[in-house]
């Protein structure tokens, strides 16, 4: 890899270009041109090449009910057939699909045939409990073979899964159960992270007592630690008892392309989390396509995406994309810092990982650890198997990029800085490893076919070099279909009338005047990104004011943080008088009761106040807040 000092361009090596599927910028340009010339023809070609259809589609894009777009609507398929059976039919039955490493380091290998057998057993078990096509199933479990198999099993019978991250509270779980109207919950007795046993089943029990969960008829419990948990007769069953005796084959349920494969909840700027609904056909296409082009996944690769299946990254780049291509991937139960902060590097060494995909926050915290403890520095490990690195979830600062490139990638591995969202289903703006010259901190250029652009508040294009609002001008196959149960909110959130029907990502961005590369400048709404996790400021404020004994009012903003990217900064007015004075009783609210969030953000960052403060109810509060900050 060579470095052009002037523009800080990192060019992929000749070898990387030669080996890659999309080889050189001319190949990238050809794809972009193909999509420009015949947009639907381009996606139809790829959908035929990458996906096995039971009934081939004849329609490509249906815009008649925009923005409720449909792709490949008259085609039928099954996602689990595409991820499992199809690979076995191609002779990959004995190939390792999953390399599972437990928190304590124990390793289990699962072949494609074994994963299919387990998936079918779970699918048959779910059917035996009465779960049918279209039913929703909540999966609340940590990283495990059964976690992936449970997702595949839902897909196999046409049930729509909704995975809830194992770190979420009983209340969050309850909210998701109620909103989805799930008929079953798949969980484990406990989860093991960083040497500790943490509850899962007990939290499910609590969630189910909080009301609104009458739809749940069955709870399936995987035995992970074997510690005692309460089992409610008639409702709770051990996974092994329901599933282990089931047949290891199960005819896939062939579903329409638009059939909802999953719902995944994510934070918005207002209100409760949104149930992002994804389709089967369009979603699976982009999962497979981006795994093929962005990660250039080859038969001999060992792929490791460190995300949890509770997030969209774990859906697209663990549960679906790599399996759709017949890849071998790591599923890791633990945390990057246990037993020490060299865990990732040791696992790359042990499993000869070739492609490694993680979040900037993890990189930044491992940089810190390596600075103080030489033993966990990546140079202490043999990372020579790596050929490609990836980053996702938040902007990667150039310093972290350079460190990742030099110390983990040995200066030879391209880094794909992939910009995308829960709502987009897969990568939207990203380098392709054998084509795109890279610039640290920039996600570079749109994935071929994705019509990303930067506009002003009226939807007009802004010139390169000046920032604006990131939009996508045309529908694409893996886009969010709706917010579960709330089409109006879907329209309002993502297709505001002033933006000419463009998809509004919620991020600001700027294109470089010279390279035309995109750099994401951060959210333009009231969504925080803390360690790559999306949180609505309103959700945190609601949690604070729910401490009714203590908290009168709360306002939450983000402030830059060296490790987590953004940190939560809460301005809280206590009900009991504080020694610092009575004036602190009013936070920065306008006379109409609206929180001046931009103002608080400036204070949190230690910036001078430049905003208009004339509408504030109590302008004197600003000095006081600035001093106490
Ligand atoms: C941010 C995660 C800069 C962005 C896949 C987006 C990024 C939000 C990047 C989506 C990136 C994600 N560079 N920012 N490469 N990737 N983001 O839904 O603000 O959890 O809107 O999806 O993360 O977060 P989500």
XYZ file of C-alpha atoms and ligand atoms in Angstrom:
654
model
C 0.000 0.000 0.000
C 1.395 3.408 -0.890
C 0.558 6.724 0.682
C 0.148 9.949 -1.177
C 1.218 12.549 1.395
C -0.531 15.577 -0.155
C -4.035 14.198 -0.140
C -3.536 11.499 2.483
C -4.791 8.973 -0.017
C -4.082 5.348 0.731
C -4.120 3.314 -2.447
C -4.940 -0.380 -2.388
C -1.890 -2.456 -3.284
C -1.622 -3.979 -6.757
C -2.102 -7.395 -5.190
C -5.290 -6.245 -3.408
C -6.646 -4.785 -6.639
C -5.855 -7.909 -8.598
C -7.413 -10.278 -6.072
C -10.621 -8.351 -5.474
C -13.988 -8.968 -7.111
C -14.425 -5.297 -7.878
C -10.962 -4.681 -9.223
C -9.874 -1.086 -9.717
C -11.845 2.158 -9.953
C -12.737 1.460 -13.569
C -14.751 -1.550 -12.386
C -16.458 0.612 -9.747
C -17.237 3.267 -12.365
C -18.716 0.665 -14.703
C -21.146 -0.482 -12.012
C -22.126 3.084 -11.178
C -22.737 3.720 -14.880
C -24.774 0.535 -15.249
C -27.035 1.616 -12.373
C -27.341 5.130 -13.816
C -28.361 3.792 -17.193
C -30.892 1.210 -16.059
C -31.517 1.461 -12.346
C -34.045 -1.338 -11.968
C -32.264 -3.525 -14.514
C -29.091 -3.257 -12.454
C -30.761 -4.395 -9.236
C -32.713 -7.106 -11.049
C -29.495 -8.522 -12.509
C -27.882 -8.665 -9.071
C -31.001 -10.122 -7.457
C -30.947 -12.956 -10.006
C -27.225 -13.554 -9.554
C -27.034 -13.504 -5.758
C -30.373 -14.890 -4.582
C -32.013 -18.247 -5.287
C -35.696 -17.623 -5.908
C -38.362 -20.280 -5.588
C -40.570 -18.303 -7.926
C -38.587 -15.818 -10.003
C -39.773 -12.207 -9.810
C -41.069 -10.386 -12.863
C -41.613 -7.008 -11.179
C -38.562 -5.132 -9.903
C -39.502 -1.843 -8.221
C -43.074 -0.873 -7.404
C -43.297 2.841 -6.584
C -47.078 3.100 -6.772
C -47.459 3.547 -3.014
C -44.308 5.597 -2.386
C -42.627 5.869 0.057
C -43.853 2.335 0.778
C -41.687 0.827 -1.916
C -41.765 -2.818 -2.981
C -38.957 -4.760 -4.579
C -39.211 -8.055 -6.482
C -42.767 -8.256 -5.118
C -44.052 -11.251 -7.099
C -40.968 -13.374 -6.385
C -40.849 -15.915 -3.568
C -37.844 -17.155 -1.619
C -36.670 -18.284 1.784
C -33.766 -16.543 3.532
C -32.687 -19.630 5.461
C -32.710 -21.744 2.285
C -30.401 -19.147 0.718
C -28.066 -19.124 3.729
C -27.946 -22.871 4.456
C -29.438 -25.484 2.082
C -28.102 -23.758 -0.998
C -24.514 -23.941 0.286
C -24.920 -27.610 1.092
C -26.286 -28.240 -2.410
C -23.117 -26.562 -3.684
C -20.970 -29.041 -1.774
C -20.220 -26.953 1.341
C -22.008 -29.201 3.847
C -18.852 -29.993 5.800
C -17.457 -26.491 5.584
C -17.326 -24.616 8.888
C -20.035 -21.978 8.983
C -19.555 -20.770 12.548
C -16.497 -20.769 14.773
C -17.991 -20.027 18.166
C -15.664 -18.845 20.891
C -17.195 -18.717 24.346
C -16.365 -16.115 26.953
C -14.001 -18.592 28.647
C -12.207 -19.350 25.374
C -13.840 -22.715 24.579
C -14.233 -23.126 20.816
C -17.011 -24.960 18.946
C -17.104 -25.398 15.180
C -20.450 -25.757 13.405
C -20.562 -26.919 9.792
C -23.197 -25.829 7.304
C -24.901 -29.240 7.618
C -24.943 -28.980 11.407
C -26.241 -25.419 11.343
C -29.007 -26.432 8.952
C -29.945 -29.400 11.173
C -30.107 -27.224 14.284
C -32.047 -24.517 12.441
C -34.572 -27.104 11.254
C -34.961 -28.543 14.755
C -35.654 -25.102 16.209
C -38.000 -24.352 13.298
C -39.903 -27.602 13.934
C -39.962 -26.848 17.657
C -41.461 -23.423 17.012
C -44.045 -24.944 14.708
C -44.920 -27.547 17.349
C -45.645 -24.680 19.735
C -47.982 -23.162 17.174
C -45.746 -20.449 15.749
C -46.789 -19.692 12.166
C -45.809 -17.570 9.197
C -46.254 -13.904 10.030
C -46.033 -14.392 13.813
C -43.412 -12.349 15.639
C -40.795 -14.002 17.814
C -38.581 -12.099 20.240
C -35.008 -13.369 20.564
C -33.317 -12.195 23.767
C -30.093 -14.104 23.937
C -26.355 -13.498 23.854
C -23.960 -14.382 21.046
C -24.300 -18.114 20.449
C -24.842 -20.741 17.788
C -28.436 -21.066 18.967
C -28.861 -17.296 18.654
C -27.932 -17.420 14.964
C -29.862 -20.673 14.447
C -32.956 -19.162 16.109
C -32.902 -16.243 13.668
C -32.507 -18.654 10.763
C -35.281 -20.852 12.181
C -37.717 -17.942 12.272
C -36.802 -17.103 8.687
C -37.313 -20.748 7.741
C -40.944 -20.812 8.881
C -41.736 -17.244 7.836
C -41.946 -15.935 11.406
C -40.618 -12.388 11.810
C -37.867 -12.181 14.397
C -37.093 -9.243 16.582
C -33.796 -9.605 18.380
C -33.433 -7.582 21.557
C -29.873 -6.922 22.720
C -29.094 -8.917 25.865
C -27.998 -5.782 27.697
C -31.439 -4.195 27.515
C -33.628 -3.821 30.594
C -36.905 -5.559 31.411
C -38.754 -2.351 30.519
C -37.143 -2.099 27.060
C -37.833 -5.771 26.469
C -41.443 -5.343 27.548
C -41.882 -2.368 25.211
C -40.613 -4.435 22.276
C -42.757 -7.446 23.174
C -45.832 -5.255 23.350
C -45.105 -3.343 20.159
C -44.414 -6.476 18.108
C -47.208 -8.516 19.701
C -44.777 -11.440 19.818
C -46.176 -14.937 20.414
C -42.923 -16.413 21.714
C -39.652 -15.405 23.345
C -36.415 -17.308 22.821
C -33.891 -16.685 25.585
C -31.287 -18.390 27.776
C -31.065 -18.985 31.501
C -28.131 -16.587 31.712
C -25.446 -14.998 29.592
C -21.734 -14.964 30.276
C -19.709 -11.855 29.592
C -16.314 -10.914 30.927
C -16.244 -13.829 33.374
C -19.595 -12.913 34.887
C -22.929 -14.667 34.737
C -25.665 -12.171 33.960
C -29.412 -12.756 33.954
C -31.540 -13.208 30.848
C -34.466 -15.420 31.832
C -35.045 -13.452 35.053
C -35.310 -10.278 32.981
C -37.789 -11.933 30.623
C -39.841 -12.933 33.682
C -39.792 -9.369 34.934
C -40.695 -7.961 31.510
C -43.674 -10.294 31.284
C -45.006 -9.029 34.623
C -44.884 -5.391 33.522
C -48.096 -5.669 31.521
C -48.964 -5.616 27.842
C -47.336 -8.979 27.081
C -50.403 -11.194 26.848
C -49.526 -12.146 23.291
C -46.599 -14.270 24.548
C -47.683 -17.892 24.783
C -44.290 -19.585 25.003
C -40.842 -18.881 26.368
C -38.059 -21.155 25.104
C -35.012 -21.240 27.354
C -31.544 -22.301 26.239
C -29.455 -23.747 29.068
C -26.250 -21.709 29.028
C -24.936 -21.775 32.604
C -27.322 -24.284 34.138
C -27.913 -22.073 37.148
C -31.376 -22.088 38.676
C -34.044 -20.015 37.001
C -37.769 -19.909 37.625
C -39.843 -21.807 35.051
C -43.511 -20.986 34.763
C -45.514 -24.130 33.991
C -47.377 -24.045 30.686
C -45.428 -21.043 29.440
C -41.708 -21.746 29.856
C -39.916 -24.678 28.270
C -36.302 -25.736 27.973
C -35.106 -25.405 24.422
C -33.520 -28.853 24.597
C -36.792 -30.518 25.578
C -38.769 -28.916 22.783
C -36.143 -29.007 20.081
C -33.571 -31.793 20.484
C -35.960 -34.574 19.473
C -37.342 -32.725 16.449
C -36.498 -33.868 12.917
C -33.397 -32.243 11.437
C -35.170 -31.347 8.218
C -37.901 -28.777 7.723
C -39.370 -27.662 4.422
C -38.773 -23.932 4.064
C -41.809 -21.656 3.984
C -41.528 -19.854 0.650
C -42.456 -16.252 1.327
C -43.098 -13.252 -0.894
C -40.061 -10.980 -1.297
C -41.748 -8.265 0.779
C -42.534 -10.592 3.692
C -41.044 -9.009 6.856
C -37.880 -10.928 7.729
C -37.307 -8.977 10.914
C -38.136 -5.983 13.054
C -35.302 -4.234 14.807
C -35.875 -1.388 17.221
C -33.768 1.727 17.056
C -33.862 5.143 18.643
C -35.281 8.176 16.948
C -35.237 11.801 18.005
C -38.697 11.699 19.520
C -40.961 9.163 21.109
C -40.415 5.512 21.740
C -37.929 3.406 19.741
C -39.023 2.608 16.200
C -39.562 -0.933 14.972
C -37.643 -0.857 11.704
C -39.244 -3.384 9.348
C -37.085 -5.150 6.784
C -38.149 -7.265 3.836
C -36.861 -10.718 2.917
C -35.799 -10.370 -0.746
C -34.370 -6.867 -0.966
C -32.703 -7.102 2.424
C -31.060 -10.441 1.715
C -29.849 -9.202 -1.657
C -28.005 -6.260 -0.134
C -26.671 -8.356 2.764
C -25.155 -10.801 0.285
C -24.053 -8.154 -2.212
C -22.260 -5.925 0.279
C -20.604 -8.930 1.914
C -19.382 -9.853 -1.544
C -18.197 -6.423 -2.715
C -17.290 -4.486 0.431
C -15.746 -7.408 2.289
C -14.846 -9.261 -0.874
C -15.577 -12.463 1.059
C -13.879 -15.454 -0.591
C -14.188 -19.196 0.045
C -10.990 -19.357 2.116
C -11.695 -16.327 4.307
C -12.284 -16.354 8.050
C -14.586 -13.420 8.618
C -15.110 -11.755 11.979
C -17.700 -9.095 12.628
C -17.500 -8.269 16.341
C -21.030 -6.839 16.581
C -23.766 -8.471 18.642
C -26.764 -10.033 16.898
C -28.831 -7.537 18.901
C -27.733 -4.776 16.519
C -28.259 -4.434 12.791
C -24.575 -5.065 12.092
C -24.942 -8.481 13.710
C -28.012 -9.174 11.570
C -26.554 -8.264 8.212
C -22.926 -9.259 8.728
C -23.297 -12.282 11.034
C -26.742 -13.842 10.713
C -27.292 -13.327 6.972
C -24.605 -11.868 4.665
C -21.626 -14.193 5.291
C -23.877 -17.269 5.415
C -25.607 -16.319 2.159
C -22.146 -16.473 0.543
C -21.125 -19.748 2.199
C -18.460 -18.061 4.321
C -16.771 -19.080 7.561
C -17.243 -16.639 10.403
C -16.501 -16.111 14.075
C -19.263 -15.782 16.652
C -17.836 -14.385 19.881
C -19.689 -14.507 23.161
C -17.399 -12.339 25.260
C -16.045 -8.815 25.495
C -12.861 -7.277 24.014
C -11.260 -6.689 27.412
C -11.580 -10.116 29.024
C -9.399 -11.771 30.211
C -7.398 -8.787 28.952
C -7.486 -6.162 26.216
C -5.505 -8.446 23.904
C -8.524 -10.742 23.409
C -9.356 -9.564 19.872
C -5.725 -9.847 18.745
C -5.374 -13.288 20.294
C -8.528 -14.497 18.587
C -7.384 -13.135 15.218
C -4.120 -15.018 15.749
C -5.730 -18.265 16.952
C -8.397 -18.476 14.241
C -6.293 -16.934 11.464
C -8.946 -14.305 10.844
C -8.605 -12.684 7.415
C -11.325 -10.015 7.554
C -11.982 -8.098 10.767
C -14.902 -5.685 11.194
C -15.349 -3.673 14.386
C -16.374 -0.274 15.767
C -14.199 2.814 16.287
C -15.034 2.815 19.993
C -13.518 -0.640 20.391
C -10.421 0.468 18.483
C -10.031 3.604 20.588
C -10.353 1.758 23.871
C -7.869 -0.900 22.720
C -5.431 1.844 21.674
C -5.624 3.206 25.223
C -5.105 -0.229 26.724
C -2.120 -0.929 24.437
C -0.523 2.380 25.370
C -0.375 1.437 29.037
C 0.174 -2.303 28.729
C 2.645 -3.527 26.124
C 1.443 -7.118 26.577
C -1.900 -6.313 24.926
C -0.423 -4.328 22.058
C -1.357 -5.861 18.684
C 2.355 -6.131 17.789
C 2.641 -8.843 20.438
C 0.417 -11.088 18.297
C 0.736 -12.652 14.887
C -1.871 -10.810 12.846
C -0.397 -11.726 9.473
C -3.553 -13.629 8.441
C -5.477 -10.347 8.137
C -6.079 -8.960 4.665
C -8.933 -6.525 5.210
C -10.219 -4.356 8.067
C -13.557 -2.644 8.524
C -15.103 0.035 10.699
C -18.758 0.719 11.429
C -21.237 2.523 13.613
C -19.718 5.951 14.118
C -17.192 8.251 12.516
C -13.645 6.946 12.851
C -11.229 9.749 13.693
C -8.130 9.839 11.467
C -5.776 9.093 14.392
C -7.636 5.881 15.247
C -7.776 4.984 11.535
C -3.997 5.386 11.191
C -3.354 3.302 14.296
C -5.727 0.554 13.117
C -4.094 0.594 9.700
C -0.515 0.476 10.982
C -0.798 -1.710 14.081
C -3.589 -4.124 13.276
C -3.408 -4.126 9.482
C 0.378 -4.044 9.377
C 0.148 -1.212 6.861
C -1.017 -3.662 4.204
C -4.760 -4.092 4.804
C -7.309 -1.745 3.272
C -9.853 -0.333 5.751
C -13.479 -0.163 4.695
C -15.123 2.638 6.686
C -18.723 1.617 6.114
C -21.488 4.167 6.608
C -24.974 2.757 6.994
C -27.899 2.528 9.405
C -30.409 0.117 10.885
C -32.842 1.544 8.364
C -30.620 1.000 5.320
C -30.118 -2.718 5.924
C -26.535 -2.715 4.636
C -23.633 -0.544 3.531
C -24.493 2.723 1.791
C -21.241 4.670 1.527
C -17.997 2.735 1.728
C -14.706 2.093 0.014
C -14.406 -1.143 -1.973
C -11.127 -2.761 -0.949
C -9.708 -3.461 -4.399
C -10.827 -0.202 -5.924
C -11.244 2.885 -3.780
C -8.245 4.957 -2.664
C -8.869 5.578 1.036
C -8.777 8.753 3.097
C -8.704 8.297 6.900
C -11.973 9.531 8.401
C -13.930 9.445 5.161
C -16.382 6.726 4.144
C -15.478 7.737 0.559
C -18.053 6.932 -2.156
C -21.557 5.471 -2.429
C -21.880 1.731 -2.872
C -22.597 1.183 -6.599
C -26.288 1.866 -7.220
C -26.889 3.851 -4.038
C -27.922 7.409 -4.916
C -26.479 9.187 -1.864
C -26.362 12.966 -2.053
C -26.058 16.058 0.110
C -28.821 18.652 -0.024
C -30.051 21.740 1.812
C -33.348 22.125 3.726
C -35.262 22.468 0.471
C -33.832 19.322 -1.055
C -31.557 21.229 -3.462
C -28.075 19.815 -4.059
C -25.286 21.641 -2.260
C -21.936 22.081 -3.981
C -19.039 19.850 -2.982
C -17.080 21.419 -0.168
C -20.116 22.719 1.699
C -21.927 20.559 4.181
C -25.591 19.647 4.258
C -28.142 16.941 4.846
C -27.400 13.391 3.766
C -30.165 11.868 1.641
C -30.661 8.951 -0.709
C -32.463 10.055 -3.839
C -33.834 6.730 -5.013
C -35.286 3.729 -3.202
C -32.919 0.763 -2.903
C -33.720 -2.904 -2.263
C -32.725 -3.185 1.422
C -34.321 0.017 2.654
C -36.638 0.106 5.670
C -40.175 -0.774 4.548
C -42.067 0.923 7.354
C -42.038 1.479 11.083
C -43.930 -1.490 12.477
C -47.499 -0.431 13.082
C -46.889 3.240 12.321
C -46.760 4.091 8.633
C -47.410 7.766 9.355
C -44.361 8.030 11.575
C -42.343 6.225 8.904
C -43.332 8.828 6.309
C -42.720 11.749 8.650
C -39.360 10.497 9.907
C -37.755 9.488 6.633
C -39.594 11.270 3.817
C -40.335 14.841 4.928
C -42.272 16.663 2.189
C -39.704 19.434 1.767
C -37.047 16.918 0.675
C -38.699 15.949 -2.624
C -39.294 12.331 -1.669
C -35.662 11.661 -0.811
C -34.807 9.329 2.063
C -33.558 11.397 5.016
C -30.755 9.593 6.834
C -30.651 11.939 9.837
C -26.947 12.616 9.409
C -25.067 15.645 8.196
C -22.319 15.147 5.637
C -19.882 16.984 3.428
C -18.233 16.032 0.112
C -14.641 16.950 -0.472
C -14.266 19.475 -3.280
C -11.360 17.578 -4.834
C -12.037 13.890 -4.251
C -15.865 14.187 -3.972
C -15.549 11.833 -1.004
C -18.212 11.864 1.704
C -17.421 12.553 5.335
C -20.204 12.091 7.867
C -20.367 15.051 10.231
C -22.795 13.507 12.733
C -26.488 13.342 13.479
C -28.607 16.357 12.685
C -31.411 15.231 14.976
C -31.620 14.576 18.702
C -30.013 11.175 18.456
C -26.761 10.458 20.290
C -24.190 7.953 19.156
C -22.393 6.647 22.231
C -19.883 3.888 21.490
C -21.696 3.267 18.224
C -25.033 2.830 19.975
C -27.927 5.013 19.031
C -29.849 6.671 21.823
C -32.586 9.244 21.709
C -32.055 12.195 24.029
C -35.760 12.053 24.882
C -35.498 8.434 25.989
C -32.736 9.320 28.445
C -34.627 12.370 29.668
C -37.712 10.227 30.259
C -35.628 7.741 32.226
C -34.229 10.545 34.377
C -37.555 12.209 35.114
C -39.060 8.828 35.912
C -37.073 9.129 39.185
C -39.964 11.253 40.404
C -38.645 11.484 43.969
C -35.515 13.271 42.950
C -35.683 14.720 39.465
C -37.853 17.639 38.459
C -36.535 18.215 34.963
C -33.828 16.861 32.743
C -32.240 17.789 29.437
C -29.768 15.570 27.665
C -27.224 16.434 25.001
C -24.091 14.828 23.633
C -20.557 16.002 24.118
C -17.470 14.773 22.254
C -15.573 12.020 24.019
C -12.154 10.627 23.146
C -13.141 7.007 23.568
C -16.883 6.696 23.089
C -17.129 9.283 20.306
C -19.957 11.007 22.092
C -20.762 11.050 25.796
C -24.116 11.633 27.451
C -24.298 14.959 29.216
C -27.393 15.391 31.368
C -28.560 18.682 32.822
C -30.727 17.658 35.736
C -32.845 19.805 38.000
C -33.309 18.121 41.351
C -36.457 18.448 43.392
C -34.480 18.825 46.594
C -32.588 22.124 46.816
C -28.947 21.859 45.945
C -26.260 23.660 47.929
C -25.134 25.469 44.768
C -28.167 27.684 44.817
C -31.777 28.097 43.981
C -31.136 29.534 40.536
C -30.135 26.142 39.223
C -33.805 25.234 39.366
C -34.438 26.321 35.811
C -32.559 24.676 32.993
C -32.215 26.154 29.541
C -35.857 26.040 28.509
C -37.619 28.604 26.388
C -40.695 30.374 27.687
C -42.796 27.913 25.682
C -41.165 25.059 27.577
C -38.915 23.804 24.783
C -35.399 22.755 25.708
C -32.698 24.756 23.919
C -30.730 21.676 23.107
C -28.226 23.312 20.778
C -27.367 25.724 23.542
C -26.791 22.994 26.074
C -24.668 21.188 23.510
C -22.421 24.227 23.200
C -22.090 24.470 26.957
C -21.341 20.750 27.232
C -18.554 21.097 24.677
C -17.203 24.212 26.392
C -17.902 26.320 23.284
C -18.838 29.989 23.395
C -22.589 30.648 23.083
C -23.440 32.099 19.690
C -27.114 31.166 19.516
C -30.009 33.532 20.045
C -30.901 33.279 23.735
C -33.641 35.889 23.802
C -36.457 33.386 24.176
C -34.953 31.803 27.271
C -37.071 31.877 30.371
C -34.067 32.542 32.578
C -31.053 33.791 30.563
C -28.908 34.124 33.708
C -28.798 30.347 33.912
C -26.264 30.212 31.089
C -23.367 31.666 33.052
C -24.155 29.449 35.926
C -24.257 26.316 33.782
C -21.031 27.269 32.058
C -19.298 27.653 35.419
C -20.506 24.387 36.875
C -19.614 22.457 33.719
C -23.603 6.478 12.489
C -25.181 1.108 12.553
C -19.880 7.759 10.491
C -24.493 7.474 11.747
C -24.743 0.385 11.271
C -25.730 6.640 11.448
C -21.542 6.296 11.064
C -25.843 5.795 12.686
C -20.896 5.255 10.356
C -26.575 4.504 12.438
C -19.661 5.567 9.701
C -22.737 4.488 11.210
N -19.199 6.823 9.801
N -21.027 7.531 11.134
N -18.957 4.646 9.042
N -21.665 4.156 10.475
N -22.672 5.768 11.600
O -28.641 2.412 13.127
O -24.796 8.537 12.608
O -26.967 1.668 14.884
O -26.892 7.410 11.244
O -26.505 1.450 12.432
O -24.489 5.539 13.084
O -26.533 3.690 13.575
P -27.230 2.272 13.567
